[in-house]
PDB file of C-alpha atoms in Angstrom:
ATOM      1  CA  GLY A  20       4.860   8.393  -3.200  1.00 54.00           C
ATOM      2  CA  ALA A  21       7.466   5.924  -2.911  1.00 78.00           C
ATOM      3  CA  GLY A  22       5.622   3.397  -4.714  1.00 94.00           C
ATOM      4  CA  VAL A  23       2.589   2.544  -7.412  1.00 96.00           C
ATOM      5  CA  SER A  24      -0.881   2.703  -5.076  1.00 97.00           C
ATOM      6  CA  GLN A  25      -3.829   1.406  -6.765  1.00 97.00           C
ATOM      7  CA  SER A  26      -7.056   1.751  -5.509  1.00 98.00           C
ATOM      8  CA  PRO A  27      -9.526   0.271  -4.354  1.00 98.00           C
ATOM      9  CA  SER A  28      -7.751  -2.711  -2.791  1.00 96.00           C
ATOM     10  CA  ASN A  29     -10.666  -4.787  -3.088  1.00 97.00           C
ATOM     11  CA  LYS A  30     -13.988  -4.113  -4.871  1.00 98.00           C
ATOM     12  CA  VAL A  31     -17.108  -6.149  -5.208  1.00 98.00           C
ATOM     13  CA  THR A  32     -19.902  -5.410  -7.700  1.00 98.00           C
ATOM     14  CA  GLU A  33     -23.041  -6.401  -8.980  1.00 98.00           C
ATOM     15  CA  LYS A  34     -23.106  -7.810 -12.790  1.00 98.00           C
ATOM     16  CA  GLY A  35     -23.770  -4.872 -14.862  1.00 98.00           C
ATOM     17  CA  LYS A  36     -22.873  -1.940 -13.014  1.00 98.00           C
ATOM     18  CA  ASP A  37     -19.733  -0.066 -13.741  1.00 98.00           C
ATOM     19  CA  VAL A  38     -16.574   0.221 -12.064  1.00 98.00           C
ATOM     20  CA  GLU A  39     -13.603   2.462 -12.026  1.00 98.00           C
ATOM     21  CA  LEU A  40     -10.103   1.107 -10.946  1.00 98.00           C
ATOM     22  CA  ARG A  41      -7.315   3.862 -10.071  1.00 98.00           C
ATOM     23  CA  CYS A  42      -3.740   3.830 -10.331  1.00 98.00           C
ATOM     24  CA  ASP A  43      -1.229   6.523  -9.070  1.00 97.00           C
ATOM     25  CA  PRO A  44       2.120   5.622 -10.401  1.00 96.00           C
ATOM     26  CA  ILE A  45       5.476   6.741  -9.385  1.00 95.00           C
ATOM     27  CA  SER A  46       6.489  10.025  -9.924  1.00 93.00           C
ATOM     28  CA  GLY A  47       8.552  10.660 -12.901  1.00 91.00           C
ATOM     29  CA  HIS A  48       7.546   6.935 -14.387  1.00 93.00           C
ATOM     30  CA  THR A  49       6.601   7.885 -18.025  1.00 92.00           C
ATOM     31  CA  ALA A  50       5.061   4.611 -18.753  1.00 94.00           C
ATOM     32  CA  LEU A  51       2.004   3.186 -17.178  1.00 96.00           C
ATOM     33  CA  TYR A  52       0.583  -0.774 -17.696  1.00 96.00           C
ATOM     34  CA  TRP A  53      -2.490  -2.290 -16.779  1.00 98.00           C
ATOM     35  CA  TYR A  54      -2.538  -6.041 -16.967  1.00 97.00           C
ATOM     36  CA  ARG A  55      -5.267  -8.757 -15.588  1.00 96.00           C
ATOM     37  CA  GLN A  56      -4.727 -11.742 -13.700  1.00 95.00           C
ATOM     38  CA  SER A  57      -7.470 -14.278 -13.515  1.00 91.00           C
ATOM     39  CA  LEU A  58      -7.437 -17.028 -10.618  1.00 85.00           C
ATOM     40  CA  GLY A  59      -4.173 -18.936 -10.822  1.00 79.00           C
ATOM     41  CA  GLN A  60      -3.352 -17.629 -14.382  1.00 83.00           C
ATOM     42  CA  GLY A  61      -0.671 -15.059 -15.634  1.00 87.00           C
ATOM     43  CA  LEU A  62      -0.718 -11.782 -16.096  1.00 92.00           C
ATOM     44  CA  GLU A  63      -3.061 -10.434 -19.474  1.00 94.00           C
ATOM     45  CA  PHE A  64      -1.939  -7.277 -20.697  1.00 95.00           C
ATOM     46  CA  LEU A  65      -4.457  -4.902 -21.203  1.00 97.00           C
ATOM     47  CA  ILE A  66      -3.266  -1.456 -22.034  1.00 96.00           C
ATOM     48  CA  TYR A  67       0.046   0.774 -22.218  1.00 95.00           C
ATOM     49  CA  PHE A  68       0.307   4.687 -21.910  1.00 95.00           C
ATOM     50  CA  GLN A  69       3.765   6.241 -22.879  1.00 93.00           C
ATOM     51  CA  GLY A  70       4.287   9.733 -21.999  1.00 88.00           C
ATOM     52  CA  ASN A  71       1.949  11.648 -24.491  1.00 86.00           C
ATOM     53  CA  SER A  72       1.667   9.051 -26.998  1.00 89.00           C
ATOM     54  CA  ALA A  73      -1.357   6.968 -28.232  1.00 91.00           C
ATOM     55  CA  PRO A  74      -2.074   4.321 -25.752  1.00 93.00           C
ATOM     56  CA  ASP A  75      -1.513   0.963 -27.042  1.00 94.00           C
ATOM     57  CA  LYS A  76      -4.908  -0.562 -26.359  1.00 95.00           C
ATOM     58  CA  SER A  77      -4.505  -3.673 -28.322  1.00 94.00           C
ATOM     59  CA  GLY A  78      -5.068  -5.878 -25.163  1.00 95.00           C
ATOM     60  CA  LEU A  79      -8.555  -4.565 -23.814  1.00 97.00           C
ATOM     61  CA  PRO A  80     -10.660  -7.651 -23.986  1.00 96.00           C
ATOM     62  CA  SER A  81     -13.816  -5.584 -25.460  1.00 96.00           C
ATOM     63  CA  ASP A  82     -15.150  -2.327 -25.674  1.00 97.00           C
ATOM     64  CA  ARG A  83     -16.703  -2.316 -22.038  1.00 98.00           C
ATOM     65  CA  PHE A  84     -13.060  -1.789 -21.201  1.00 98.00           C
ATOM     66  CA  SER A  85     -11.641   1.587 -21.249  1.00 97.00           C
ATOM     67  CA  ALA A  86      -8.352   3.390 -19.576  1.00 97.00           C
ATOM     68  CA  GLU A  87      -7.317   7.189 -19.486  1.00 96.00           C
ATOM     69  CA  ARG A  88      -4.215   8.562 -17.998  1.00 95.00           C
ATOM     70  CA  THR A  89      -4.687  12.344 -16.962  1.00 86.00           C
ATOM     71  CA  GLY A  90      -1.604  14.821 -17.036  1.00 82.00           C
ATOM     72  CA  GLY A  91       0.492  12.085 -17.691  1.00 79.00           C
ATOM     73  CA  SER A  92      -0.065  10.492 -14.211  1.00 91.00           C
ATOM     74  CA  VAL A  93      -2.727   8.831 -12.368  1.00 96.00           C
ATOM     75  CA  SER A  94      -4.853   6.579 -14.898  1.00 97.00           C
ATOM     76  CA  THR A  95      -8.107   5.011 -14.349  1.00 98.00           C
ATOM     77  CA  LEU A  96      -9.353   2.068 -16.145  1.00 98.00           C
ATOM     78  CA  THR A  97     -13.280   1.443 -16.471  1.00 98.00           C
ATOM     79  CA  ILE A  98     -15.429  -1.445 -17.031  1.00 98.00           C
ATOM     80  CA  GLN A  99     -18.528  -0.732 -18.173  1.00 98.00           C
ATOM     81  CA  ARG A 100     -21.418  -3.295 -17.803  1.00 98.00           C
ATOM     82  CA  THR A 101     -19.305  -6.031 -15.749  1.00 98.00           C
ATOM     83  CA  GLN A 102     -19.467  -9.407 -16.061  1.00 98.00           C
ATOM     84  CA  GLN A 103     -18.676 -12.625 -14.119  1.00 97.00           C
ATOM     85  CA  GLU A 104     -15.830 -13.157 -15.841  1.00 96.00           C
ATOM     86  CA  ASP A 105     -14.468  -9.725 -15.217  1.00 97.00           C
ATOM     87  CA  SER A 106     -13.799 -10.872 -11.852  1.00 97.00           C
ATOM     88  CA  ALA A 107      -9.818 -11.045 -11.561  1.00 97.00           C
ATOM     89  CA  VAL A 108      -6.870  -8.914  -9.962  1.00 96.00           C
ATOM     90  CA  TYR A 109      -6.152  -5.814 -11.730  1.00 97.00           C
ATOM     91  CA  LEU A 110      -2.505  -5.061 -11.659  1.00 97.00           C
ATOM     92  CA  CYS A 111      -1.002  -1.550 -12.842  1.00 97.00           C
ATOM     93  CA  ALA A 112       2.551  -1.074 -12.994  1.00 96.00           C
ATOM     94  CA  SER A 113       5.025   1.778 -14.006  1.00 95.00           C
ATOM     95  CA  SER A 114       8.335   2.449 -15.323  1.00 94.00           C
ATOM     96  CA  ALA A 115      11.174   4.653 -16.726  1.00 91.00           C
ATOM     97  CA  GLY A 116      12.179   1.825 -18.542  1.00 84.00           C
ATOM     98  CA  ARG A 117      12.989  -1.500 -17.090  1.00 84.00           C
ATOM     99  CA  PRO A 118      11.969  -2.984 -14.706  1.00 90.00           C
ATOM    100  CA  TYR A 119       8.527  -2.487 -13.933  1.00 93.00           C
ATOM    101  CA  THR A 120       7.324  -1.369 -10.376  1.00 95.00           C
ATOM    102  CA  PHE A 121       3.772  -2.871  -9.550  1.00 96.00           C
ATOM    103  CA  GLY A 122       1.132  -1.877  -7.618  1.00 96.00           C
ATOM    104  CA  SER A 123      -0.785  -4.325  -5.024  1.00 96.00           C
ATOM    105  CA  GLY A 124      -3.712  -4.415  -7.193  1.00 96.00           C
ATOM    106  CA  THR A 125      -7.165  -4.476  -6.948  1.00 97.00           C
ATOM    107  CA  ARG A 126      -9.127  -7.669  -6.567  1.00 96.00           C
ATOM    108  CA  LEU A 127     -12.449  -7.326  -8.396  1.00 98.00           C
ATOM    109  CA  THR A 128     -15.430  -9.773  -8.132  1.00 98.00           C
ATOM    110  CA  VAL A 129     -18.365  -9.521  -9.815  1.00 98.00           C
ATOM    111  CA  VAL A 130     -21.672 -11.165  -8.393  1.00 97.00           C
TER     112      VAL A 130
ATOM    113  CA  SER B   5      -1.219 -13.559 -25.636  1.00 41.00           C
ATOM    114  CA  GLN B   6       1.613 -15.416 -23.342  1.00 46.00           C
ATOM    115  CA  GLN B   7       4.883 -15.775 -24.781  1.00 58.00           C
ATOM    116  CA  GLY B   8       6.650 -17.326 -21.722  1.00 65.00           C
ATOM    117  CA  GLU B   9       5.520 -20.431 -20.540  1.00 80.00           C
ATOM    118  CA  GLU B  10       7.091 -22.047 -17.491  1.00 85.00           C
ATOM    119  CA  ASP B  11       7.721 -25.007 -16.201  1.00 89.00           C
ATOM    120  CA  PRO B  12       6.830 -27.074 -13.728  1.00 93.00           C
ATOM    121  CA  GLN B  13       3.534 -25.583 -12.864  1.00 92.00           C
ATOM    122  CA  ALA B  14       4.209 -26.695  -9.519  1.00 95.00           C
ATOM    123  CA  LEU B  15       7.403 -27.518  -7.086  1.00 96.00           C
ATOM    124  CA  SER B  16       7.413 -28.168  -3.658  1.00 97.00           C
ATOM    125  CA  ILE B  17      10.511 -28.471  -2.058  1.00 97.00           C
ATOM    126  CA  GLN B  18      12.124 -29.101   1.630  1.00 98.00           C
ATOM    127  CA  GLU B  19      14.033 -25.965   3.231  1.00 98.00           C
ATOM    128  CA  GLY B  20      17.511 -26.245   2.034  1.00 98.00           C
ATOM    129  CA  GLU B  21      16.946 -27.458  -1.191  1.00 98.00           C
ATOM    130  CA  ASN B  22      17.434 -25.677  -4.524  1.00 98.00           C
ATOM    131  CA  ALA B  23      14.447 -24.969  -6.752  1.00 97.00           C
ATOM    132  CA  THR B  24      14.533 -24.798 -10.401  1.00 97.00           C
ATOM    133  CA  MET B  25      12.476 -23.278 -12.964  1.00 97.00           C
ATOM    134  CA  ASN B  26      12.364 -22.973 -16.514  1.00 96.00           C
ATOM    135  CA  CYS B  27      10.770 -20.484 -19.210  1.00 95.00           C
ATOM    136  CA  SER B  28      10.554 -21.023 -22.789  1.00 95.00           C
ATOM    137  CA  TYR B  29       9.643 -17.965 -24.959  1.00 94.00           C
ATOM    138  CA  LYS B  30       8.844 -17.736 -28.863  1.00 92.00           C
ATOM    139  CA  THR B  31      10.296 -14.211 -30.104  1.00 91.00           C
ATOM    140  CA  SER B  32      13.250 -12.318 -30.306  1.00 93.00           C
ATOM    141  CA  ILE B  33      13.871 -10.578 -27.336  1.00 93.00           C
ATOM    142  CA  ASN B  34      15.939  -7.740 -25.761  1.00 93.00           C
ATOM    143  CA  ASN B  35      15.878  -9.012 -22.218  1.00 94.00           C
ATOM    144  CA  LEU B  36      14.025 -11.770 -20.175  1.00 95.00           C
ATOM    145  CA  GLN B  37      12.927 -10.531 -16.348  1.00 96.00           C
ATOM    146  CA  TRP B  38      11.869 -12.833 -13.612  1.00 97.00           C
ATOM    147  CA  TYR B  39       9.644 -11.409 -10.918  1.00 96.00           C
ATOM    148  CA  ARG B  40       7.938 -13.056  -7.930  1.00 97.00           C
ATOM    149  CA  GLN B  41       4.311 -12.374  -6.571  1.00 95.00           C
ATOM    150  CA  ASN B  42       3.229 -13.370  -2.896  1.00 92.00           C
ATOM    151  CA  SER B  43      -0.723 -14.109  -2.131  1.00 82.00           C
ATOM    152  CA  GLY B  44      -1.822 -13.175  -5.722  1.00 70.00           C
ATOM    153  CA  ARG B  45      -1.221  -9.502  -5.445  1.00 80.00           C
ATOM    154  CA  GLY B  46       1.978  -7.126  -6.617  1.00 85.00           C
ATOM    155  CA  LEU B  47       4.671  -8.507  -8.329  1.00 94.00           C
ATOM    156  CA  VAL B  48       7.991  -7.937  -7.213  1.00 95.00           C
ATOM    157  CA  HIS B  49      11.107  -7.650  -9.994  1.00 96.00           C
ATOM    158  CA  LEU B  50      13.983  -9.946  -9.111  1.00 97.00           C
ATOM    159  CA  ILE B  51      16.561 -10.213 -11.408  1.00 97.00           C
ATOM    160  CA  LEU B  52      16.980  -8.949 -15.191  1.00 96.00           C
ATOM    161  CA  ILE B  53      19.010 -10.409 -17.839  1.00 97.00           C
ATOM    162  CA  ARG B  54      19.811  -9.230 -21.369  1.00 96.00           C
ATOM    163  CA  SER B  55      19.630 -10.995 -24.580  1.00 96.00           C
ATOM    164  CA  ASN B  56      23.830 -10.976 -24.859  1.00 96.00           C
ATOM    165  CA  GLU B  57      24.473 -11.886 -21.394  1.00 98.00           C
ATOM    166  CA  ARG B  58      24.394 -15.816 -20.564  1.00 98.00           C
ATOM    167  CA  GLU B  59      24.410 -15.958 -16.882  1.00 98.00           C
ATOM    168  CA  LYS B  60      23.771 -13.793 -14.011  1.00 98.00           C
ATOM    169  CA  HIS B  61      23.553 -13.619 -10.303  1.00 97.00           C
ATOM    170  CA  SER B  62      21.653 -11.721  -7.572  1.00 96.00           C
ATOM    171  CA  GLY B  63      22.423 -13.457  -4.042  1.00 97.00           C
ATOM    172  CA  ARG B  64      20.756 -16.636  -3.978  1.00 98.00           C
ATOM    173  CA  LEU B  65      19.599 -16.529  -7.443  1.00 98.00           C
ATOM    174  CA  ARG B  66      20.790 -17.382 -10.536  1.00 98.00           C
ATOM    175  CA  VAL B  67      19.545 -16.815 -14.256  1.00 98.00           C
ATOM    176  CA  THR B  68      20.689 -18.284 -17.318  1.00 98.00           C
ATOM    177  CA  LEU B  69      19.624 -17.232 -20.711  1.00 98.00           C
ATOM    178  CA  ASP B  70      19.771 -19.283 -24.056  1.00 97.00           C
ATOM    179  CA  THR B  71      18.484 -17.578 -26.994  1.00 96.00           C
ATOM    180  CA  SER B  72      19.368 -20.171 -29.263  1.00 96.00           C
ATOM    181  CA  LYS B  73      17.176 -22.488 -27.534  1.00 96.00           C
ATOM    182  CA  LYS B  74      14.809 -19.278 -26.529  1.00 96.00           C
ATOM    183  CA  SER B  75      14.851 -20.553 -22.973  1.00 96.00           C
ATOM    184  CA  SER B  76      15.642 -19.301 -19.295  1.00 97.00           C
ATOM    185  CA  SER B  77      15.797 -20.918 -15.698  1.00 97.00           C
ATOM    186  CA  LEU B  78      16.308 -19.444 -12.431  1.00 98.00           C
ATOM    187  CA  LEU B  79      17.602 -21.163  -9.621  1.00 98.00           C
ATOM    188  CA  ILE B  80      17.164 -20.385  -6.253  1.00 98.00           C
ATOM    189  CA  THR B  81      19.772 -22.022  -3.808  1.00 98.00           C
ATOM    190  CA  ALA B  82      19.383 -22.827  -0.410  1.00 98.00           C
ATOM    191  CA  SER B  83      15.924 -22.044  -0.132  1.00 98.00           C
ATOM    192  CA  ARG B  84      13.743 -20.638   2.670  1.00 97.00           C
ATOM    193  CA  ALA B  85      10.221 -20.921   3.477  1.00 97.00           C
ATOM    194  CA  ALA B  86      10.242 -17.266   2.888  1.00 96.00           C
ATOM    195  CA  ASP B  87      10.793 -18.095  -0.870  1.00 97.00           C
ATOM    196  CA  THR B  88       7.246 -19.467  -1.082  1.00 97.00           C
ATOM    197  CA  ALA B  89       5.758 -17.680  -4.059  1.00 96.00           C
ATOM    198  CA  SER B  90       4.701 -17.683  -7.350  1.00 95.00           C
ATOM    199  CA  TYR B  91       7.597 -16.888 -10.025  1.00 96.00           C
ATOM    200  CA  PHE B  92       6.928 -15.561 -13.455  1.00 95.00           C
ATOM    201  CA  CYS B  93       9.222 -14.729 -16.134  1.00 95.00           C
ATOM    202  CA  ALA B  94       8.337 -11.891 -18.599  1.00 95.00           C
ATOM    203  CA  THR B  95      10.106 -11.233 -22.026  1.00 94.00           C
ATOM    204  CA  ASP B  96      10.469  -7.922 -23.357  1.00 90.00           C
ATOM    205  CA  GLU B  97      10.227  -8.187 -27.022  1.00 85.00           C
ATOM    206  CA  GLU B  98      12.645  -6.911 -29.770  1.00 81.00           C
ATOM    207  CA  TYR B  99      10.145  -5.177 -31.432  1.00 80.00           C
ATOM    208  CA  GLY B 100       7.444  -4.617 -28.680  1.00 80.00           C
ATOM    209  CA  ASN B 101       6.645  -2.052 -26.105  1.00 84.00           C
ATOM    210  CA  LYS B 102       5.586  -4.147 -23.089  1.00 88.00           C
ATOM    211  CA  LEU B 103       6.592  -7.035 -21.125  1.00 91.00           C
ATOM    212  CA  VAL B 104       4.885 -10.560 -21.831  1.00 92.00           C
ATOM    213  CA  PHE B 105       4.320 -12.896 -19.042  1.00 92.00           C
ATOM    214  CA  GLY B 106       4.271 -16.521 -18.599  1.00 90.00           C
ATOM    215  CA  ALA B 107       1.766 -18.466 -16.522  1.00 90.00           C
ATOM    216  CA  GLY B 108       3.878 -19.044 -13.908  1.00 93.00           C
ATOM    217  CA  THR B 109       5.458 -21.735 -11.473  1.00 95.00           C
ATOM    218  CA  ILE B 110       4.043 -22.023  -7.805  1.00 95.00           C
ATOM    219  CA  LEU B 111       6.967 -22.947  -5.344  1.00 97.00           C
ATOM    220  CA  ARG B 112       6.479 -24.260  -1.937  1.00 97.00           C
ATOM    221  CA  VAL B 113       9.466 -24.487   0.505  1.00 98.00           C
ATOM    222  CA  LYS B 114       8.431 -26.738   3.516  1.00 97.00           C
ATOM    223  CA  SER B 115      10.190 -26.182   6.674  1.00 93.00           C
TER     224      SER B 115
END
């Protein structure tokens, strides 16, 4: 597609449930990034994929968070046993260098 | 971790006035970028300035970079109500592989 697509747009889940967030990057973009933005805050880096290289997972806040990127394209961010502090907007971006192109994000609410 | 620190945190001006936002950072960079965010969702890239550049223009936007002071400013001239948004600086660290975002400035332009 023409842009970065994220789904779902909004997700409400119960505390303790697992959630999967999807990102479909721009075709041909080898780099894919996940960021998290809590209410009124800046963007917190989570994870970075570049081609077939091992991902940079240095930003994942706990082992409840994981992400994969299949076939160098679509990425899924999984949060297990969600907590209320996981509530945030999760943003995906892709690039073929700089700058990034961001998706519209997934707003996750844990109740 | 956040590298860019922006000020002010919030700015309210009248339509037609100029808006200036500042960003400071801590490490050596390859470039610095400014992004805009409407309604807490996806970010849109505005302008990129490389570490060997001091000033750059794009339409009503003017960005300056002072690497000796590790600071940048974004000037929006002749502001419009449609410029109301959050503005983020992001640094591309010299030895990093991802953008590091500041906390952002919330700009409100009153008509």
